[in-house]
mmCIF file of C-alpha atoms in Angstrom:
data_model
loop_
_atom_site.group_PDB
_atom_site.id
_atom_site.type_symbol
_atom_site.label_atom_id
_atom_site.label_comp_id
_atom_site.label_asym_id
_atom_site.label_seq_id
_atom_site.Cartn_x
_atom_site.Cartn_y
_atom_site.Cartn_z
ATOM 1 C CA UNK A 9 -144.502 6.138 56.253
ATOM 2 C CA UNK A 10 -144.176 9.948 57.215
ATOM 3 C CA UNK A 11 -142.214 11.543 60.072
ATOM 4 C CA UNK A 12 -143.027 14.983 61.083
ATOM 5 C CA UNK A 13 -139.425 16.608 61.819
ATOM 6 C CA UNK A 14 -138.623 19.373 64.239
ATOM 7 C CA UNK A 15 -135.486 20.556 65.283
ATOM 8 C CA UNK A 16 -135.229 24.022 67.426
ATOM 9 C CA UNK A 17 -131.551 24.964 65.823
ATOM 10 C CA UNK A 18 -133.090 24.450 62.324
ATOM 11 C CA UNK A 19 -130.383 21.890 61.293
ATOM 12 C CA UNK A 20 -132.906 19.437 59.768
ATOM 13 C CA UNK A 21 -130.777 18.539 56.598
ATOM 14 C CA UNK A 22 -128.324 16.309 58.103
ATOM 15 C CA UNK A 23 -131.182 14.303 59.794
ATOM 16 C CA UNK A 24 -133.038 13.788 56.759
ATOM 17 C CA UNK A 25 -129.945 12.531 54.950
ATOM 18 C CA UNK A 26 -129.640 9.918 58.158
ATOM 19 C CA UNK A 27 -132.850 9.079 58.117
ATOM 20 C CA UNK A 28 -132.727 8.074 54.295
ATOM 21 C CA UNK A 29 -129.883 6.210 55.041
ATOM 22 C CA UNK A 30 -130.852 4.421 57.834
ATOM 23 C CA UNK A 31 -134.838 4.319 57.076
ATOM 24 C CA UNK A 32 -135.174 4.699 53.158
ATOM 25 C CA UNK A 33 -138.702 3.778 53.695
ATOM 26 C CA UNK A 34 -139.968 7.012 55.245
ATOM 27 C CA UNK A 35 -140.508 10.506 54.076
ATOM 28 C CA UNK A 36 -139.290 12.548 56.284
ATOM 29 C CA UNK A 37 -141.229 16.484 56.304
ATOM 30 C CA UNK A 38 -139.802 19.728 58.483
ATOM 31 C CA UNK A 39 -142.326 21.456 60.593
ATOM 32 C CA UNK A 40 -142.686 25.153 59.696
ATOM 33 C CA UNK A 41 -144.688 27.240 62.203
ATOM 34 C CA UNK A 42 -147.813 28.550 59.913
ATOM 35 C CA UNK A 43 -147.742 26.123 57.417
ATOM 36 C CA UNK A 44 -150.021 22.960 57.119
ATOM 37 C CA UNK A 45 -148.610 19.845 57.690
ATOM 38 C CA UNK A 46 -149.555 16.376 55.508
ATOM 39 C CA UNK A 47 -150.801 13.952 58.079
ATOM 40 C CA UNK A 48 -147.649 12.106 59.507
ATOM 41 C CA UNK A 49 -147.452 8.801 61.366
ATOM 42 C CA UNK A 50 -144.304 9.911 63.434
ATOM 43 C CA UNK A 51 -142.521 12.938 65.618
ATOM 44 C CA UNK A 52 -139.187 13.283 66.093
ATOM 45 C CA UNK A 53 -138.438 16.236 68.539
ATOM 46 C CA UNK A 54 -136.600 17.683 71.270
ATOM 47 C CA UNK A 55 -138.218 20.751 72.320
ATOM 48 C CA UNK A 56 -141.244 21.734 69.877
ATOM 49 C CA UNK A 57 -142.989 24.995 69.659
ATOM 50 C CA UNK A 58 -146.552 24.854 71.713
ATOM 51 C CA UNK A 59 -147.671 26.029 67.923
ATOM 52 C CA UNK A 60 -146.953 22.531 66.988
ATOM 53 C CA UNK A 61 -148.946 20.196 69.963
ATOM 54 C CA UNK A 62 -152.162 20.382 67.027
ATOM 55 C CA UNK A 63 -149.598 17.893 64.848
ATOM 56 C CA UNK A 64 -147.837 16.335 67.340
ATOM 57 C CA UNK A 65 -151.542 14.897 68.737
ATOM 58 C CA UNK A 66 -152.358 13.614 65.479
ATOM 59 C CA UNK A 67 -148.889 10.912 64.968
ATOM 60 C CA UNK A 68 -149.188 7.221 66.741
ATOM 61 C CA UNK A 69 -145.967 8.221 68.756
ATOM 62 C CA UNK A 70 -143.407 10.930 69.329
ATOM 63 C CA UNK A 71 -139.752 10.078 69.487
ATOM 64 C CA UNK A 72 -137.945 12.657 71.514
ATOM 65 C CA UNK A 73 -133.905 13.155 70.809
ATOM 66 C CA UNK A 74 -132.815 12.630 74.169
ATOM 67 C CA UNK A 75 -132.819 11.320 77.450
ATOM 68 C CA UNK A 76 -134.251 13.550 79.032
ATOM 69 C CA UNK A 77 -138.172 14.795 78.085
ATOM 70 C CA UNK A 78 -139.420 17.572 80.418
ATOM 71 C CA UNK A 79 -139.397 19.534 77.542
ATOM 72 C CA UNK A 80 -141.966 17.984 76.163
ATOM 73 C CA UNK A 81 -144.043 16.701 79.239
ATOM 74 C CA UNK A 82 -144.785 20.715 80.032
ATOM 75 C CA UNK A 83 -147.504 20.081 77.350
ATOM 76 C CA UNK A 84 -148.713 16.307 78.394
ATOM 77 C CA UNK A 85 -152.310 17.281 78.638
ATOM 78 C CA UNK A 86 -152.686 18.668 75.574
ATOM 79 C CA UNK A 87 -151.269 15.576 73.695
ATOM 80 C CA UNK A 88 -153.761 12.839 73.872
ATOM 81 C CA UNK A 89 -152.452 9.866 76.628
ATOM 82 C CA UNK A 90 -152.783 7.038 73.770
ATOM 83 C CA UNK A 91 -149.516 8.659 71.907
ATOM 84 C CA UNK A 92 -146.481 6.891 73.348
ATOM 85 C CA UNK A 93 -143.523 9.330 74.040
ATOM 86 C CA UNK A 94 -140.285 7.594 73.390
ATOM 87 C CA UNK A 95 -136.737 8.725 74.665
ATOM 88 C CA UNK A 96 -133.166 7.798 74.106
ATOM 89 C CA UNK A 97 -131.989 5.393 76.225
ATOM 90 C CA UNK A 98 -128.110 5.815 75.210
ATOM 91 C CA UNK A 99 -127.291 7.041 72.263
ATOM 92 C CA UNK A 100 -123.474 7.452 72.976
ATOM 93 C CA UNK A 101 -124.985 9.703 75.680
ATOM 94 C CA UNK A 102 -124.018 7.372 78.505
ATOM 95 C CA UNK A 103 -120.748 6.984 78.098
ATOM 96 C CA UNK A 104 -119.935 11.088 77.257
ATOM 97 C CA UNK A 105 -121.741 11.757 80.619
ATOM 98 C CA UNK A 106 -119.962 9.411 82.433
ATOM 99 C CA UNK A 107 -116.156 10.999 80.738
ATOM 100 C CA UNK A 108 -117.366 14.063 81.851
ATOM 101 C CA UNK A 109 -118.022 12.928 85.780
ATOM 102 C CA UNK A 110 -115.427 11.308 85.852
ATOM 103 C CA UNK A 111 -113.094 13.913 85.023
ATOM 104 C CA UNK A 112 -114.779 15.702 87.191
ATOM 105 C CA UNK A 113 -114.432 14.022 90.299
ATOM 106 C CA UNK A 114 -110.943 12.966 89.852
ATOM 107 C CA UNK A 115 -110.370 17.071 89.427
ATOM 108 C CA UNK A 116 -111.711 17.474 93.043
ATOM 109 C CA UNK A 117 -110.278 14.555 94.492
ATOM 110 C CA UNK A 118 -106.472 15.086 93.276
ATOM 111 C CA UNK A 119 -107.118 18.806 93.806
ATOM 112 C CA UNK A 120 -106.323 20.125 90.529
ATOM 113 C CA UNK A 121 -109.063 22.952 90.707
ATOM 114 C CA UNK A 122 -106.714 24.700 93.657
ATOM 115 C CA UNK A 123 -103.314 23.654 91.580
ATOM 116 C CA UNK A 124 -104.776 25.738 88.438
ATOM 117 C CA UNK A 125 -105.514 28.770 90.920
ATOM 118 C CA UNK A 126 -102.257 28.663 92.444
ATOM 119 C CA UNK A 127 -100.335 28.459 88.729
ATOM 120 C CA UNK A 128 -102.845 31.844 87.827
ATOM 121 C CA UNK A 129 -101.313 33.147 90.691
ATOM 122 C CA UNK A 130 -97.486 31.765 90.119
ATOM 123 C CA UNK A 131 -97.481 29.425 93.462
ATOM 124 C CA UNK A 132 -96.120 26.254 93.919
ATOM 125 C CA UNK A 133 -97.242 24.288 96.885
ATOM 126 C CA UNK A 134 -97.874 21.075 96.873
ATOM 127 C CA UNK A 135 -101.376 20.131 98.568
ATOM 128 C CA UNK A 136 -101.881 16.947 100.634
ATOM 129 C CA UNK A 137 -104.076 14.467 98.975
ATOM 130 C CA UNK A 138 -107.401 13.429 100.424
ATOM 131 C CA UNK A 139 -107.724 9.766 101.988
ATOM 132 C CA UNK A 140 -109.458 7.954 98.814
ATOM 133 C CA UNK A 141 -112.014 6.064 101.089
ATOM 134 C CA UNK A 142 -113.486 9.496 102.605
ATOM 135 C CA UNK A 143 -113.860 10.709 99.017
ATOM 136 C CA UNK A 144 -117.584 8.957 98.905
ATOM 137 C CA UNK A 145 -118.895 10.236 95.468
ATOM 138 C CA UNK A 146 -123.212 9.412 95.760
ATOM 139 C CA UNK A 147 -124.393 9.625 92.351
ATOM 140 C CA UNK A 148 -128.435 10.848 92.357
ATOM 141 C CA UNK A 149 -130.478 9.319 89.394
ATOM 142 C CA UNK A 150 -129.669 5.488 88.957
ATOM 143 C CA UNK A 151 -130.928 5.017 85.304
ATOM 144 C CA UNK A 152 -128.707 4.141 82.099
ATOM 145 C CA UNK A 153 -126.812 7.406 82.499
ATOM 146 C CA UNK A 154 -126.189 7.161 86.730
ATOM 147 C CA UNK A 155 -125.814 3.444 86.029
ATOM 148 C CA UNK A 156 -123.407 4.432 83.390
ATOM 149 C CA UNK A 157 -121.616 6.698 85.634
ATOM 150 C CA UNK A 158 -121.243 4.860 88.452
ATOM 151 C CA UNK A 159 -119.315 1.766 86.171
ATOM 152 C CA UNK A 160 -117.236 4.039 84.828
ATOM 153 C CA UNK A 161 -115.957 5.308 88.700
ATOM 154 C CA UNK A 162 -115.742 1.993 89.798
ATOM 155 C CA UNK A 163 -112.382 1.238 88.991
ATOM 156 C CA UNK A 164 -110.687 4.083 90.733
ATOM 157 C CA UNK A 165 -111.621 2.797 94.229
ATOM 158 C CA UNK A 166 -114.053 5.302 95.638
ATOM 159 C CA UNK A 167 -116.513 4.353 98.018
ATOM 160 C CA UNK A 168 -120.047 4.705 95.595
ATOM 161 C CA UNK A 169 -123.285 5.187 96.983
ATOM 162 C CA UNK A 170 -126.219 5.467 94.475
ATOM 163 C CA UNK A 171 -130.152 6.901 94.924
ATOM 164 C CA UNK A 172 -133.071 6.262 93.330
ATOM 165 C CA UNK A 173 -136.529 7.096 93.487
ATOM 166 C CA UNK A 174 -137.250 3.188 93.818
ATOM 167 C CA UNK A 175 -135.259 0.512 94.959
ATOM 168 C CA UNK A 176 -132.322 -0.820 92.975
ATOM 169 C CA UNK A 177 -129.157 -2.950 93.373
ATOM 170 C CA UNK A 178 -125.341 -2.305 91.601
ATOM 171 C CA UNK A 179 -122.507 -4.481 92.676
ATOM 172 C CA UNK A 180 -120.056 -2.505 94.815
ATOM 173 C CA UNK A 181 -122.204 0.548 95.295
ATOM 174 C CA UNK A 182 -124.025 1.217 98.448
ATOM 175 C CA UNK A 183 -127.900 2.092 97.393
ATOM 176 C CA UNK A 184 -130.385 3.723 98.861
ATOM 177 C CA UNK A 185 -134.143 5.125 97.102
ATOM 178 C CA UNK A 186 -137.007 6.803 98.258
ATOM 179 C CA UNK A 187 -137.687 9.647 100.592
ATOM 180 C CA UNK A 188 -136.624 7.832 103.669
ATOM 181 C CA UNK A 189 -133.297 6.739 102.000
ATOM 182 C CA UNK A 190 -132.448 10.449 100.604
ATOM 183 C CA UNK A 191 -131.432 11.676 103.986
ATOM 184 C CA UNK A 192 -128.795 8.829 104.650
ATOM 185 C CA UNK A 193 -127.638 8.943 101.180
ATOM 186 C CA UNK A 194 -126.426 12.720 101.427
ATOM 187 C CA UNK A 195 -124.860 12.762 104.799
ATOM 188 C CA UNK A 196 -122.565 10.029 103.220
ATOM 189 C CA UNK A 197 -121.438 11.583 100.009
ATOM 190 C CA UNK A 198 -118.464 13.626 99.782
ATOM 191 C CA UNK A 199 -119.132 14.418 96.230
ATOM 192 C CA UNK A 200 -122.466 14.752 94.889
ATOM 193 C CA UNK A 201 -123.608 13.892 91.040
ATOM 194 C CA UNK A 202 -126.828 14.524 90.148
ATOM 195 C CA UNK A 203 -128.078 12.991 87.260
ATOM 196 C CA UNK A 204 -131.909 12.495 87.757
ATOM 197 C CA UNK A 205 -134.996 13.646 85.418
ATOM 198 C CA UNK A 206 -136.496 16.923 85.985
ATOM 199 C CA UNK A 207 -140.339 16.414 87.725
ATOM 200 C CA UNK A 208 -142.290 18.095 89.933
ATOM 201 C CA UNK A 209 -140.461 16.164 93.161
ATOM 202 C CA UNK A 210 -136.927 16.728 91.850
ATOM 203 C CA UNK A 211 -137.304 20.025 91.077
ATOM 204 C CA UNK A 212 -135.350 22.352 93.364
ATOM 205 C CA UNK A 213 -134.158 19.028 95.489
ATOM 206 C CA UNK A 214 -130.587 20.143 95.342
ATOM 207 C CA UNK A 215 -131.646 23.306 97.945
ATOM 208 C CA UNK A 216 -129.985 24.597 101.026
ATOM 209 C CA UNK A 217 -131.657 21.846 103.471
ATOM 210 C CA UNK A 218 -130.326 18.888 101.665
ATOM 211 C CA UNK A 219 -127.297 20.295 100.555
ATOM 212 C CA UNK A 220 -126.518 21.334 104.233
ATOM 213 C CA UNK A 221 -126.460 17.329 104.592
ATOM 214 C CA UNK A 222 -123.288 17.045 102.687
ATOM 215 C CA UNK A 223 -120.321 16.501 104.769
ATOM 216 C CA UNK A 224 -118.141 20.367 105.198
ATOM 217 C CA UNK A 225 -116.095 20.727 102.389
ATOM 218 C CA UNK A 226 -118.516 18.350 99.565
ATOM 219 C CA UNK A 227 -118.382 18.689 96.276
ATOM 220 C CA UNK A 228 -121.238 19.229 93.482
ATOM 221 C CA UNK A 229 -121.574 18.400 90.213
ATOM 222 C CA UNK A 230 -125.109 18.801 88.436
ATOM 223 C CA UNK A 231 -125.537 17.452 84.953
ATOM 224 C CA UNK A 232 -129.218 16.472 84.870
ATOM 225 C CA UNK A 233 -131.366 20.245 84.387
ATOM 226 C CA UNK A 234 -130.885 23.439 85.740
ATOM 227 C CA UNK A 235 -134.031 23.526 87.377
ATOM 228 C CA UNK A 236 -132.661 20.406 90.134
ATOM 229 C CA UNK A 237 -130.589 23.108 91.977
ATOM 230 C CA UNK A 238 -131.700 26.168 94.105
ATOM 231 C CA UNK A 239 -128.744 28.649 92.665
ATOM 232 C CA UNK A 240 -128.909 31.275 95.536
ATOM 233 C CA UNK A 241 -128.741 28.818 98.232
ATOM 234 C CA UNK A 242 -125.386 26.963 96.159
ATOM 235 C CA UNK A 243 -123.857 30.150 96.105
ATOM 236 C CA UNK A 244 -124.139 31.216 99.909
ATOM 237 C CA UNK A 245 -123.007 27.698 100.805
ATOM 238 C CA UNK A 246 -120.063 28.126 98.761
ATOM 239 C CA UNK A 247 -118.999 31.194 100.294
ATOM 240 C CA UNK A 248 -119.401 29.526 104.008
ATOM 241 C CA UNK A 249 -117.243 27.284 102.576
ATOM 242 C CA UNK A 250 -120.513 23.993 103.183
ATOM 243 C CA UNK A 251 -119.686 23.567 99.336
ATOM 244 C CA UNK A 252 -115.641 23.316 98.398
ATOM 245 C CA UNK A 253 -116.754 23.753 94.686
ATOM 246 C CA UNK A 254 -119.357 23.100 92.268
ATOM 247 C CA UNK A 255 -118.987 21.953 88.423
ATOM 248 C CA UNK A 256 -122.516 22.979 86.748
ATOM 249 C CA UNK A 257 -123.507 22.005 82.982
ATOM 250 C CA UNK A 258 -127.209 22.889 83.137
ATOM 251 C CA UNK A 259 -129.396 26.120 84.233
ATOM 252 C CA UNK A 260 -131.917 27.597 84.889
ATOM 253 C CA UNK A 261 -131.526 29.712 82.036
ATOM 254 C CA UNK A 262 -129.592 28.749 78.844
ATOM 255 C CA UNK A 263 -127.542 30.744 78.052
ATOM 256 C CA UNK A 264 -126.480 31.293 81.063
ATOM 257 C CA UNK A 265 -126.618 35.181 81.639
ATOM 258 C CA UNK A 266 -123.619 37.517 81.452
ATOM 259 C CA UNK A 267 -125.014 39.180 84.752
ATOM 260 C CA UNK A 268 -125.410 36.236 86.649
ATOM 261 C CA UNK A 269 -123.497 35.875 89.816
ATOM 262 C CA UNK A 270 -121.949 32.219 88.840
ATOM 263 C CA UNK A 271 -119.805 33.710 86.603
ATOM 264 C CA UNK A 272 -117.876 35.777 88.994
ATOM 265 C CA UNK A 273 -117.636 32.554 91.975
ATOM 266 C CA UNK A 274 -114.052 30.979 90.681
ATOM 267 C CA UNK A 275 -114.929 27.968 92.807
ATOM 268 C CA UNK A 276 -117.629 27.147 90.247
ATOM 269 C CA UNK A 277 -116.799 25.889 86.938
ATOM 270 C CA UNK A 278 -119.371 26.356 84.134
ATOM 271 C CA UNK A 279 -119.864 24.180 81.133
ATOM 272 C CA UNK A 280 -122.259 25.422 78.134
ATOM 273 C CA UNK A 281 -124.652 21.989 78.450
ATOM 274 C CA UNK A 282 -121.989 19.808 76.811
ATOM 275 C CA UNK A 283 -121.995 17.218 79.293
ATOM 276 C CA UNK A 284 -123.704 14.816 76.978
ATOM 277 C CA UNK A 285 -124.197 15.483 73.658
ATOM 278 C CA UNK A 286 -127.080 13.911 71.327
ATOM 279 C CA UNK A 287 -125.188 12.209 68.381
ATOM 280 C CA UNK A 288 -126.916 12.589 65.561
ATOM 281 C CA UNK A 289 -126.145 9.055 63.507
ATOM 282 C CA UNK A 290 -126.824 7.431 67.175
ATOM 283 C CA UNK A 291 -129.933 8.608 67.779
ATOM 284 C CA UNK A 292 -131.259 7.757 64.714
ATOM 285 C CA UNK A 293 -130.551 4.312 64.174
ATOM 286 C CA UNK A 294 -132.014 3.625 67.354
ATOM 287 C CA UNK A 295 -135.229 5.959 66.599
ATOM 288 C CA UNK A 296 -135.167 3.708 63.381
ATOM 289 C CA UNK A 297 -135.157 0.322 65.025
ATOM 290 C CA UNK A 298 -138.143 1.899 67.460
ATOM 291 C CA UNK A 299 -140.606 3.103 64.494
ATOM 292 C CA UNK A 300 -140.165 -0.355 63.199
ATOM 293 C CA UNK A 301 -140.828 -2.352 66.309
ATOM 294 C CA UNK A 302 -143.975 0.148 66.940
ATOM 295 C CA UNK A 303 -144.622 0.031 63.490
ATOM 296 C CA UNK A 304 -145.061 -4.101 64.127
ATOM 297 C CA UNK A 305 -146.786 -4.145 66.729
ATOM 298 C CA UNK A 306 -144.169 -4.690 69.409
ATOM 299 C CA UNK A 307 -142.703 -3.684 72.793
ATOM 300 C CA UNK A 308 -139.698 -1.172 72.786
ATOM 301 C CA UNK A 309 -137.723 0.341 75.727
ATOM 302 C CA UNK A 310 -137.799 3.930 76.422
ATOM 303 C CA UNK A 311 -141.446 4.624 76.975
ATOM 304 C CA UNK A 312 -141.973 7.705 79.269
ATOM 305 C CA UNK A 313 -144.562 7.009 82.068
ATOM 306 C CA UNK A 314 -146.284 10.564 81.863
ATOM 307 C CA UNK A 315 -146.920 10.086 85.880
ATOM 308 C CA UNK A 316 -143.917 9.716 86.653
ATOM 309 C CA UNK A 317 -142.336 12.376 84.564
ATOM 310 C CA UNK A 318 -139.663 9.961 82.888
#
């Protein structure tokens, strides 16, 4: 068994010692832009080269590093449709995403973002605390990670509303999906968390007409891609004061650039795409378990619908 290897920040070594450990039966080779590659039964990736699509349509399925696989869908037609693409469903992801929302959230709701800009400026003034149930946080993107998420806010009493592109259920969260549901969902949530894969319908859905249907004063938080939120229209609702604050981990462009006007708003905090980190010894155990269930003949989780986009 072969598995063709790419990795963008060229730190291959310490996956090839996992996969040894954890799958002693493959050979593992790097891709090297140029250079021939020995026909390989696997991919593992996260955001190959378009130099690379000639190999990557020649395995009997790509394994991508993460959740999320835009990345890779750019180039769908030129990789035949028999090749399964398969994500990480978890990895440790899950719960790292929801730590990070949660802290989050509980910084807006007990106001600590306006207690660290009054100790910059040497005040000390107690704020009053919001009433808990009109702190409605609506999570968009209801998958493991939203799923995740949303368990992990549960216990602190908020009211929880949850969206979807299709219908789902969670005990003690309000849910709504589809089109027709999106509008409801956003006039009710105080603080919104988007979480949802980047396609050609969710791109730019966190603009200036649906983010006009927050309540005055809502919070954002955006952890999915960059591409989700129309940044102009965040930053003149901000200054109206339509958005208290925003929390971003994703962009548009990565790095985000030293010119651009986010870094200069002090009601938005930036994060360098750390909301969720892919853990190396994680992801590939359960990449290992996958090319030996495909390698059998079976069904495993995690197959992107190319359609759909995730």
């Amino acid at each position: 068994m072969r598995i063709l290897l790419h990795r963008a920040d060229g730190k291959t070594e310490p996956w090839i010692k996992d996969f040894a450990k954890y799958l002693p039966e493959a050979e593992v080779e790097i891709w090297h832009a140029g250079e021939k590659c020995e026909a390989c039964d696997y991919a593992v990736v996260w955001s190959p080269p378009e130099a690379m699509l000639p190999d990557l349509a020649l395995v009997k399925a790509i394994f991508v590093t993460g959740a999320g696989v835009d990345a890779l869908l750019k180039f769908s037609d030129a990789l035949p449709p028999h090749i399964p693409i398969i994500r990480l469903e978890d990895a440790g992801m899950a719960l790292q995403m929801a730590e990070y929302v949660t802290y989050s959230v509980l910084r807006y709701f007990r106001r600590f973002d306006e207690y660290e800009t009054q100790a910059r400026a040497g005040q000390w003034l107690p704020l009053p605390q919001y009433p808990k149930e009109d702190f409605s946080v609506g999570v968009l993107g209801m998958g493991v990670l939203g799923t995740r998420v949303l368990q992990a806010l549960a216990p602190f009493g908020f009211p929880l509303r949850g969206w979807s592109r299709s219908e789902k259920s969670m005990p003690g969260v309000q849910c709504f999906h589809g089109a027709d549901g999106l509008d409801t969902f956003l006039r009710g949530s105080r603080v919104l968390v988007c979480i949802l894969p980047l396609t050609a319908e969710t791109n730019n859905l966190v603009n200036r007409t649906n983010m006009c249907k927050l309540p005055q004063g809502s919070y954002l938080i955006n952890v999915a891609r960059g591409a989700h939120l129309a940044e102009p229209d965040l930053l003149t609702l901000i200054k109206s004061g339509h958005i208290a604050a925003a929390t971003l981990d994703v962009f548009r462009n990565e790095p985000l650039p030293a010119q651009h006007p986010f870094w200069q708003e002090p009601r938005i905090t930036i994060t360098p795409h750390i909301s969720a980190l892919t853990l190396r010894r994680e992801s590939v155990q359960q990449i290992t378990e996958k090319i030996r269930k495909t390698a059998q003949g079976e069904t495993v989780a995690g197959v992107v619908d190319r359609k759909r986009g995730y």
